[in-house]
Tab-separated table of C-alpha atoms in Angstrom:
chain	number	residue	atom	x	y	z
J	187	UNK	CA	71.047	52.023	-55.319
J	188	UNK	CA	74.099	50.028	-54.197
J	189	UNK	CA	74.383	46.325	-54.914
J	190	UNK	CA	72.908	44.382	-52.011
J	191	UNK	CA	70.845	47.299	-50.652
J	192	UNK	CA	67.260	46.114	-50.053
J	193	UNK	CA	64.303	47.419	-51.978
J	194	UNK	CA	61.601	47.396	-49.327
J	195	UNK	CA	58.014	47.359	-50.483
J	196	UNK	CA	55.470	46.271	-47.906
J	197	UNK	CA	52.213	44.672	-49.066
J	198	UNK	CA	50.320	47.896	-48.321
J	199	UNK	CA	52.929	50.164	-49.890
J	200	UNK	CA	53.598	48.721	-53.318
J	201	UNK	CA	55.615	51.126	-55.394
J	202	UNK	CA	56.586	53.254	-52.383
J	203	UNK	CA	60.099	53.136	-50.965
J	204	UNK	CA	60.178	52.852	-47.177
J	205	UNK	CA	63.226	53.678	-45.100
J	206	UNK	CA	64.646	50.971	-42.856
J	207	UNK	CA	64.087	53.135	-39.800
J	208	UNK	CA	60.331	52.882	-40.361
J	209	UNK	CA	60.350	49.093	-40.167
J	210	UNK	CA	61.001	46.657	-37.351
J	211	UNK	CA	64.348	44.951	-37.139
J	212	UNK	CA	64.382	41.785	-39.286
J	213	UNK	CA	65.037	39.802	-36.139
J	214	UNK	CA	61.872	41.159	-34.527
J	215	UNK	CA	59.622	40.026	-37.371
J	216	UNK	CA	59.262	36.524	-38.811
J	217	UNK	CA	60.490	36.157	-42.395
J	218	UNK	CA	58.253	34.913	-45.201
J	219	UNK	CA	58.651	31.422	-46.593
J	220	UNK	CA	60.802	31.379	-49.720
J	221	UNK	CA	60.800	27.972	-51.415
J	222	UNK	CA	57.481	26.361	-52.312
J	223	UNK	CA	57.037	22.707	-53.322
J	224	UNK	CA	58.716	21.825	-56.586
J	225	UNK	CA	55.483	20.590	-58.129
J	226	UNK	CA	54.469	24.253	-57.865
J	227	UNK	CA	57.847	25.827	-58.689
J	228	UNK	CA	58.597	23.516	-61.581
J	229	UNK	CA	61.953	22.464	-62.978
J	230	UNK	CA	64.433	25.347	-62.477
J	231	UNK	CA	66.658	23.980	-65.262
J	232	UNK	CA	63.940	24.514	-67.879
J	233	UNK	CA	64.043	28.181	-68.727
J	234	UNK	CA	64.159	31.113	-66.334
J	235	UNK	CA	60.492	31.244	-65.408
J	236	UNK	CA	60.848	30.414	-61.698
J	237	UNK	CA	60.701	33.522	-59.559
J	238	UNK	CA	60.470	34.589	-55.942
J	239	UNK	CA	56.997	35.342	-54.648
J	240	UNK	CA	56.228	39.069	-54.718
J	241	UNK	CA	55.744	39.199	-50.938
J	242	UNK	CA	59.286	37.873	-50.457
J	243	UNK	CA	60.872	39.821	-53.282
J	244	UNK	CA	59.445	43.047	-51.904
J	245	UNK	CA	61.745	42.995	-48.868
J	246	UNK	CA	64.701	41.019	-50.229
J	247	UNK	CA	68.035	42.325	-51.491
J	248	UNK	CA	68.607	42.846	-55.208
J	249	UNK	CA	70.734	39.688	-55.389
J	250	UNK	CA	67.874	37.533	-54.060
J	251	UNK	CA	66.460	36.361	-57.440
J	252	UNK	CA	69.836	34.989	-58.501
J	253	UNK	CA	70.389	33.346	-55.117
J	254	UNK	CA	66.940	31.803	-55.393
J	255	UNK	CA	67.710	30.346	-58.819
J	256	UNK	CA	70.974	28.820	-57.586
J	257	UNK	CA	69.396	27.339	-54.473
J	258	UNK	CA	66.459	25.849	-56.381
J	259	UNK	CA	68.717	24.326	-59.023
J	260	UNK	CA	70.935	22.767	-56.375
J	261	UNK	CA	68.000	21.285	-54.443
J	262	UNK	CA	66.345	20.041	-57.628
J	263	UNK	CA	69.324	17.807	-58.371
J	264	UNK	CA	68.107	15.681	-55.425
J	265	UNK	CA	64.476	15.586	-56.551
J	266	UNK	CA	64.453	11.767	-56.491
J	267	UNK	CA	64.670	11.714	-52.685
J	268	UNK	CA	61.942	13.570	-50.809
J	269	UNK	CA	63.703	13.454	-47.389
J	270	UNK	CA	66.878	14.921	-48.907
J	271	UNK	CA	64.975	17.647	-50.755
J	272	UNK	CA	63.135	18.609	-47.568
J	273	UNK	CA	66.335	18.699	-45.502
J	274	UNK	CA	68.235	20.777	-48.057
J	275	UNK	CA	65.332	23.162	-48.553
J	276	UNK	CA	64.991	23.676	-44.806
J	277	UNK	CA	68.655	24.591	-44.231
J	278	UNK	CA	69.137	26.693	-47.379
J	279	UNK	CA	65.908	28.593	-46.826
J	280	UNK	CA	67.156	29.566	-43.384
J	281	UNK	CA	70.502	30.595	-44.851
J	282	UNK	CA	68.844	32.762	-47.508
J	283	UNK	CA	66.583	34.464	-44.966
J	284	UNK	CA	69.519	35.260	-42.705
J	285	UNK	CA	71.598	36.544	-45.630
J	286	UNK	CA	68.889	38.682	-47.228
J	287	UNK	CA	66.998	40.041	-44.260
J	288	UNK	CA	69.590	40.165	-41.463
J	289	UNK	CA	72.971	40.573	-43.150
J	290	UNK	CA	71.862	42.184	-46.433
J	291	UNK	CA	74.230	39.830	-48.246
J	292	UNK	CA	74.056	37.357	-51.105
J	293	UNK	CA	74.567	33.703	-50.219
J	294	UNK	CA	77.306	33.713	-52.845
J	295	UNK	CA	79.412	36.308	-51.030
J	296	UNK	CA	79.743	34.748	-47.570
J	297	UNK	CA	83.145	34.272	-45.976
J	298	UNK	CA	84.189	31.606	-43.501
J	299	UNK	CA	83.576	33.995	-40.605
J	300	UNK	CA	80.089	34.815	-41.865
J	301	UNK	CA	79.224	31.130	-42.203
J	302	UNK	CA	80.228	30.734	-38.564
J	303	UNK	CA	78.006	33.693	-37.676
J	304	UNK	CA	75.103	31.998	-39.434
J	305	UNK	CA	75.661	28.750	-37.509
J	306	UNK	CA	75.587	30.709	-34.252
J	307	UNK	CA	72.366	32.386	-35.422
J	308	UNK	CA	70.799	29.009	-36.295
J	309	UNK	CA	71.695	27.598	-32.884
J	310	UNK	CA	70.070	30.556	-31.141
J	311	UNK	CA	67.546	32.139	-33.557
J	312	UNK	CA	65.379	35.140	-32.594
J	313	UNK	CA	62.116	34.375	-30.805
J	314	UNK	CA	60.153	35.867	-33.710
J	315	UNK	CA	61.660	33.266	-36.056
J	316	UNK	CA	60.543	30.307	-33.899
J	317	UNK	CA	57.194	28.550	-34.165
J	318	UNK	CA	55.491	25.947	-31.990
J	319	UNK	CA	54.206	23.684	-34.739
J	320	UNK	CA	55.042	22.603	-38.266
J	321	UNK	CA	52.795	24.179	-40.873
J	322	UNK	CA	52.891	24.434	-44.664
J	323	UNK	CA	55.230	27.069	-46.097
J	324	UNK	CA	52.674	28.258	-48.617
J	325	UNK	CA	48.872	28.197	-48.776
J	326	UNK	CA	46.451	28.724	-51.638
J	327	UNK	CA	44.152	31.739	-51.217
J	328	UNK	CA	41.692	32.748	-53.910
J	329	UNK	CA	43.495	30.470	-56.332
J	330	UNK	CA	46.927	32.007	-55.670
J	331	UNK	CA	49.878	30.633	-53.714
J	332	UNK	CA	50.782	32.850	-50.758
J	333	UNK	CA	53.433	32.517	-48.016
J	334	UNK	CA	51.751	31.109	-44.927
J	335	UNK	CA	51.822	33.828	-42.226
J	336	UNK	CA	51.902	31.125	-39.518
J	337	UNK	CA	55.055	29.475	-40.867
J	338	UNK	CA	58.401	29.950	-39.086
J	339	UNK	CA	61.917	28.813	-40.115
J	340	UNK	CA	62.550	27.158	-36.744
J	341	UNK	CA	60.174	25.076	-34.645
J	342	UNK	CA	60.395	24.204	-30.955
J	343	UNK	CA	58.722	21.089	-29.622
J	344	UNK	CA	58.222	19.139	-26.426
J	345	UNK	CA	58.546	15.426	-25.830
J	346	UNK	CA	55.680	13.217	-26.902
J	347	UNK	CA	54.662	12.521	-23.309
J	348	UNK	CA	54.664	16.253	-22.451
J	349	UNK	CA	52.533	16.968	-25.507
J	350	UNK	CA	50.053	14.317	-24.378
J	351	UNK	CA	49.906	16.079	-21.005
J	352	UNK	CA	48.980	19.315	-22.782
J	353	UNK	CA	52.275	21.112	-22.165
J	354	UNK	CA	53.151	23.917	-24.582
J	355	UNK	CA	56.745	24.267	-25.785
J	356	UNK	CA	58.597	27.433	-24.804
J	357	UNK	CA	60.309	29.302	-27.626
J	358	UNK	CA	63.014	30.381	-25.198
J	359	UNK	CA	64.021	26.733	-24.775
J	360	UNK	CA	64.678	26.129	-28.468
J	361	UNK	CA	67.878	24.107	-28.791
J	362	UNK	CA	68.844	22.152	-31.930
J	363	UNK	CA	70.194	18.649	-31.484
J	364	UNK	CA	73.784	17.767	-32.301
J	365	UNK	CA	72.512	15.982	-35.407
J	366	UNK	CA	70.712	19.165	-36.507
J	367	UNK	CA	73.856	21.271	-36.091
J	368	UNK	CA	75.878	18.707	-38.011
J	369	UNK	CA	73.244	18.838	-40.761
J	370	UNK	CA	73.812	22.589	-41.144
J	371	UNK	CA	77.476	22.018	-41.936
J	372	UNK	CA	76.715	19.072	-44.210
J	373	UNK	CA	74.046	20.834	-46.296
J	374	UNK	CA	75.949	24.111	-46.573
J	375	UNK	CA	79.153	22.345	-47.570
J	376	UNK	CA	77.327	20.435	-50.325
J	377	UNK	CA	75.718	23.640	-51.568
J	378	UNK	CA	78.986	25.565	-51.731
J	379	UNK	CA	80.678	22.600	-53.408
J	380	UNK	CA	77.973	22.919	-56.054
J	381	UNK	CA	78.692	26.643	-56.463
J	382	UNK	CA	82.396	25.861	-56.901
J	383	UNK	CA	81.591	23.226	-59.538
J	384	UNK	CA	79.377	25.725	-61.361
J	385	UNK	CA	82.244	28.242	-61.220
J	386	UNK	CA	80.110	30.719	-59.252
J	387	UNK	CA	82.688	30.929	-56.456
J	388	UNK	CA	86.321	29.896	-56.171
J	389	UNK	CA	86.373	28.192	-52.770
J	390	UNK	CA	83.984	26.504	-50.376
J	391	UNK	CA	83.891	28.695	-47.207
J	392	UNK	CA	82.453	25.871	-45.103
J	393	UNK	CA	85.494	23.676	-45.695
J	394	UNK	CA	87.673	26.506	-44.418
J	395	UNK	CA	86.109	26.129	-40.953
J	396	UNK	CA	88.679	24.080	-39.084
J	397	UNK	CA	87.092	24.095	-35.662
J	398	UNK	CA	83.563	22.792	-36.122
J	399	UNK	CA	84.016	21.171	-32.724
J	400	UNK	CA	83.305	24.516	-31.064
J	401	UNK	CA	79.727	24.135	-32.301
J	402	UNK	CA	79.451	20.394	-31.667
J	403	UNK	CA	79.803	18.507	-28.417
J	404	UNK	CA	81.902	15.386	-28.547
J	405	UNK	CA	80.076	12.548	-26.859
J	406	UNK	CA	82.203	9.453	-26.478
J	407	UNK	CA	79.327	7.505	-24.987
J	408	UNK	CA	77.422	5.300	-27.350
J	409	UNK	CA	73.980	6.648	-28.216
J	410	UNK	CA	71.100	4.885	-26.494
J	411	UNK	CA	69.128	2.709	-28.903
J	412	UNK	CA	65.442	3.162	-28.201
J	413	UNK	CA	63.178	0.138	-28.410
J	414	UNK	CA	60.054	-1.219	-26.824
J	415	UNK	CA	60.113	-4.378	-24.730
J	416	UNK	CA	58.922	-7.773	-25.929
J	417	UNK	CA	55.956	-7.491	-23.564
J	418	UNK	CA	55.016	-4.096	-24.982
J	419	UNK	CA	55.280	-5.346	-28.568
J	420	UNK	CA	53.118	-8.385	-27.768
J	421	UNK	CA	50.480	-6.060	-26.351
J	422	UNK	CA	50.755	-3.661	-29.305
J	423	UNK	CA	50.295	-6.289	-32.008
J	424	UNK	CA	47.544	-8.049	-30.048
J	425	UNK	CA	45.690	-4.763	-29.539
J	426	UNK	CA	45.837	-3.903	-33.235
J	427	UNK	CA	44.770	-7.430	-34.203
J	428	UNK	CA	41.737	-7.083	-31.936
J	429	UNK	CA	40.843	-3.821	-33.662
J	430	UNK	CA	41.181	-5.510	-37.060
J	431	UNK	CA	38.928	-8.387	-35.951
J	432	UNK	CA	36.200	-5.868	-35.158
J	433	UNK	CA	36.760	-3.444	-38.038
J	434	UNK	CA	38.357	-4.688	-41.268
J	435	UNK	CA	39.683	-1.188	-42.049
J	436	UNK	CA	42.312	-1.830	-39.370
J	437	UNK	CA	43.784	-4.700	-41.402
J	438	UNK	CA	45.938	-2.118	-43.151
J	439	UNK	CA	47.086	-0.796	-39.780
J	440	UNK	CA	47.985	-4.307	-38.631
J	441	UNK	CA	50.004	-4.900	-41.799
J	442	UNK	CA	51.861	-1.592	-41.423
J	443	UNK	CA	52.865	-2.468	-37.863
J	444	UNK	CA	54.112	-5.894	-38.964
J	445	UNK	CA	56.159	-4.373	-41.807
J	446	UNK	CA	57.843	-1.892	-39.487
J	447	UNK	CA	58.656	-4.547	-36.892
J	448	UNK	CA	59.205	-7.818	-38.777
J	449	UNK	CA	61.066	-6.284	-41.741
J	450	UNK	CA	62.375	-3.254	-39.773
J	451	UNK	CA	61.440	-0.876	-42.564
J	452	UNK	CA	61.758	2.871	-42.371
J	453	UNK	CA	58.531	4.848	-42.754
J	454	UNK	CA	59.842	6.312	-46.013
J	455	UNK	CA	60.184	2.791	-47.422
J	456	UNK	CA	56.443	2.183	-47.165
J	457	UNK	CA	55.192	5.256	-49.033
J	458	UNK	CA	54.941	6.200	-52.688
J	459	UNK	CA	57.233	9.037	-53.707
J	460	UNK	CA	59.549	10.076	-56.530
J	461	UNK	CA	62.107	7.497	-55.426
J	462	UNK	CA	60.002	4.356	-55.282
J	463	UNK	CA	56.448	3.014	-55.409
J	464	UNK	CA	56.325	-0.156	-53.263
J	465	UNK	CA	53.957	-2.783	-54.658
J	466	UNK	CA	52.956	-6.327	-53.755
J	467	UNK	CA	55.263	-7.646	-56.466
J	468	UNK	CA	58.202	-6.494	-54.338
J	469	UNK	CA	57.607	-9.677	-52.344
J	470	UNK	CA	59.369	-12.385	-54.378
J	471	UNK	CA	59.959	-16.088	-53.867
J	472	UNK	CA	63.328	-17.555	-54.867
J	473	UNK	CA	64.085	-20.931	-56.437
J	474	UNK	CA	64.391	-22.530	-52.987
J	475	UNK	CA	60.946	-21.357	-51.938
J	476	UNK	CA	62.121	-18.575	-49.608
J	477	UNK	CA	60.449	-15.156	-49.727
J	478	UNK	CA	62.285	-11.839	-49.942
J	479	UNK	CA	61.137	-8.223	-49.924
J	480	UNK	CA	62.900	-5.832	-52.325
J	481	UNK	CA	62.962	-2.191	-51.258
J	482	UNK	CA	64.604	1.070	-52.269
J	483	UNK	CA	65.830	2.586	-49.046
J	484	UNK	CA	67.858	5.438	-47.646
J	485	UNK	CA	70.215	7.015	-50.155
J	486	UNK	CA	68.292	5.394	-53.031
J	487	UNK	CA	70.012	2.110	-52.241
J	488	UNK	CA	68.239	-1.137	-53.099
J	489	UNK	CA	68.244	-3.842	-50.475
J	490	UNK	CA	66.667	-7.248	-50.044
J	491	UNK	CA	65.076	-8.355	-46.772
J	492	UNK	CA	64.330	-11.949	-45.860
J	493	UNK	CA	60.667	-12.499	-44.994
J	494	UNK	CA	60.041	-14.502	-41.819
J	495	UNK	CA	57.219	-17.009	-41.451
J	496	UNK	CA	55.409	-14.589	-39.136
J	497	UNK	CA	55.656	-11.798	-41.707
J	498	UNK	CA	54.434	-14.136	-44.446
J	499	UNK	CA	51.393	-14.985	-42.321
J	500	UNK	CA	50.729	-11.276	-41.773
J	501	UNK	CA	51.016	-10.659	-45.519
J	502	UNK	CA	48.576	-13.470	-46.299
J	503	UNK	CA	46.027	-12.200	-43.783
J	504	UNK	CA	46.245	-8.678	-45.192
J	505	UNK	CA	45.901	-9.797	-48.803
J	506	UNK	CA	42.882	-11.981	-48.086
J	507	UNK	CA	41.245	-9.044	-46.285
J	508	UNK	CA	41.793	-6.985	-49.453
J	509	UNK	CA	40.208	-9.647	-51.613
J	510	UNK	CA	43.529	-10.711	-53.170
J	511	UNK	CA	45.113	-14.118	-53.482
J	512	UNK	CA	46.926	-15.447	-50.425
J	513	UNK	CA	50.395	-14.609	-51.762
J	514	UNK	CA	51.599	-12.121	-54.414
J	515	UNK	CA	52.114	-13.122	-58.027
J	516	UNK	CA	55.325	-12.333	-59.863
J	517	UNK	CA	55.238	-8.723	-61.051
J	518	UNK	CA	52.008	-7.880	-59.209
J	519	UNK	CA	51.473	-4.107	-59.236
J	520	UNK	CA	48.881	-3.683	-56.467
J	521	UNK	CA	50.132	-0.961	-54.076
J	522	UNK	CA	51.708	-2.301	-50.901
J	523	UNK	CA	49.923	0.259	-48.711
J	524	UNK	CA	46.956	1.638	-50.714
J	525	UNK	CA	45.166	4.873	-50.002
J	526	UNK	CA	41.807	4.509	-48.278
J	527	UNK	CA	40.348	6.775	-50.955
J	528	UNK	CA	41.554	7.167	-54.503
J	529	UNK	CA	44.124	5.205	-56.445
J	530	UNK	CA	47.761	4.428	-55.842
J	531	UNK	CA	49.797	3.952	-52.712
J	532	UNK	CA	49.818	5.963	-49.519
J	533	UNK	CA	52.197	8.882	-50.051
J	534	UNK	CA	52.243	10.512	-46.608
J	535	UNK	CA	54.856	9.501	-44.049
J	536	UNK	CA	53.025	11.742	-41.590
J	537	UNK	CA	49.885	9.618	-41.938
J	538	UNK	CA	51.795	6.435	-41.188
J	539	UNK	CA	53.336	8.069	-38.132
J	540	UNK	CA	49.841	9.019	-36.937
J	541	UNK	CA	48.654	5.434	-37.469
J	542	UNK	CA	51.537	4.032	-35.419
J	543	UNK	CA	51.010	6.622	-32.711
J	544	UNK	CA	47.339	5.682	-32.429
J	545	UNK	CA	48.416	2.047	-31.949
J	546	UNK	CA	50.831	2.993	-29.177
J	547	UNK	CA	48.167	5.150	-27.512
J	548	UNK	CA	45.517	2.422	-27.660
J	549	UNK	CA	47.964	-0.120	-26.233
J	550	UNK	CA	49.017	2.229	-23.447
J	551	UNK	CA	45.394	2.724	-22.388
J	552	UNK	CA	44.721	-1.017	-22.515
J	553	UNK	CA	47.775	-1.888	-20.406
J	554	UNK	CA	46.921	0.897	-17.977
J	555	UNK	CA	43.373	-0.426	-17.580
J	556	UNK	CA	44.794	-3.890	-16.845
J	557	UNK	CA	46.954	-2.557	-14.032
J	558	UNK	CA	50.198	-2.537	-16.023
J	559	UNK	CA	50.918	1.183	-16.017
J	560	UNK	CA	54.585	0.769	-15.083
J	561	UNK	CA	55.135	-1.689	-17.935
J	562	UNK	CA	53.320	0.587	-20.394
J	563	UNK	CA	55.014	3.901	-19.570
J	564	UNK	CA	57.595	3.826	-22.389
J	565	UNK	CA	54.809	3.614	-24.987
J	566	UNK	CA	54.041	7.252	-24.220
J	567	UNK	CA	57.411	8.309	-25.611
J	568	UNK	CA	57.910	5.608	-28.261
J	569	UNK	CA	58.168	6.622	-31.915
J	570	UNK	CA	57.898	4.785	-35.219
J	571	UNK	CA	61.665	4.333	-35.388
J	572	UNK	CA	61.594	2.347	-32.149
J	573	UNK	CA	59.846	-0.465	-34.046
J	574	UNK	CA	62.784	-0.716	-36.448
J	575	UNK	CA	65.253	-0.910	-33.566
J	576	UNK	CA	63.076	-3.463	-31.786
J	577	UNK	CA	62.748	-5.664	-34.852
J	578	UNK	CA	66.489	-5.620	-35.505
J	579	UNK	CA	67.277	-6.368	-31.859
J	580	UNK	CA	64.990	-9.399	-31.909
J	581	UNK	CA	66.310	-10.677	-35.232
J	582	UNK	CA	69.970	-10.664	-34.220
J	583	UNK	CA	69.109	-13.155	-31.486
J	584	UNK	CA	68.079	-15.811	-33.998
J	585	UNK	CA	69.442	-14.904	-37.467
């Protein structure tokens, strides 16, 4: 068998070679997920025990195991940052699937022209490769990890307001954003730089692409900064406070909303992950009596945020509701945002996004019921990040 020629063993035909003519085109069938979570895979630098799942290996080219090792090792070097790991895994998984199942090539052997072909493919992927919702790559069945048959490399979505109206996204309308296309170049260039450093290849083919502009639109207009109005924020925080007055479990929700607005935190800066575990002791008072919040943010960079009087009041209310002292002690290790069940801090950014969305939804319904539908409309499309923009916009007026 020639190097790069696929060994095709379907799940029902183990041990039996099947000709390509008997199978659907790779672009007519969705590929299997390749890279599981690293708490399942393990550390790829410790031995050679990581391996492709049998269901993937069965239809992959002979070079796939080596490609898989290289990709996992590269991604693992960023294990301290969950967002970076997820972004790199997403792009390199797509690259590997295109190489192995469409081009019958190793990721190591791609030329500049083939990289450009992949970018074109990623901008307009086959319908069979597109899903309508994000699902886990792998699932556990009968105690064994299996590729999730519902998972797809690409996902199409509709706006938040359309989703609330029950509209279903059309796969034919899939179109990556300019930021997503730029991310393809960024991730691939970093990966091939790594292969050069490891002396696997001689040159980075991505850097040889001189006309990336043909894939990216140049927009000279400044991007619109999304934010909610002061009136909308007043209604949001009042609505959540009313919920907390009735049900103490909403005190955590109220505190989360205040953190995102008053300290303009990113969602990732509130959760426990490999990078940081935010605790109450991250609130610290200086020698002059002023309070500061210390956080590890984007790019693993530490920053210090001044705590306003309003935020300090919100912190005190939240701590008293949790049965803690009014203000944190030096070195206090209580989680900033604890889990409702179990120990430790909340580790799901998705859960925080759902909490914020429920606040926006409740506020929208309240404003609508009070005859303020026009003023409430933007809350239907608002996202968590809007709170950060809103908080910053308000702060620059006074700080």
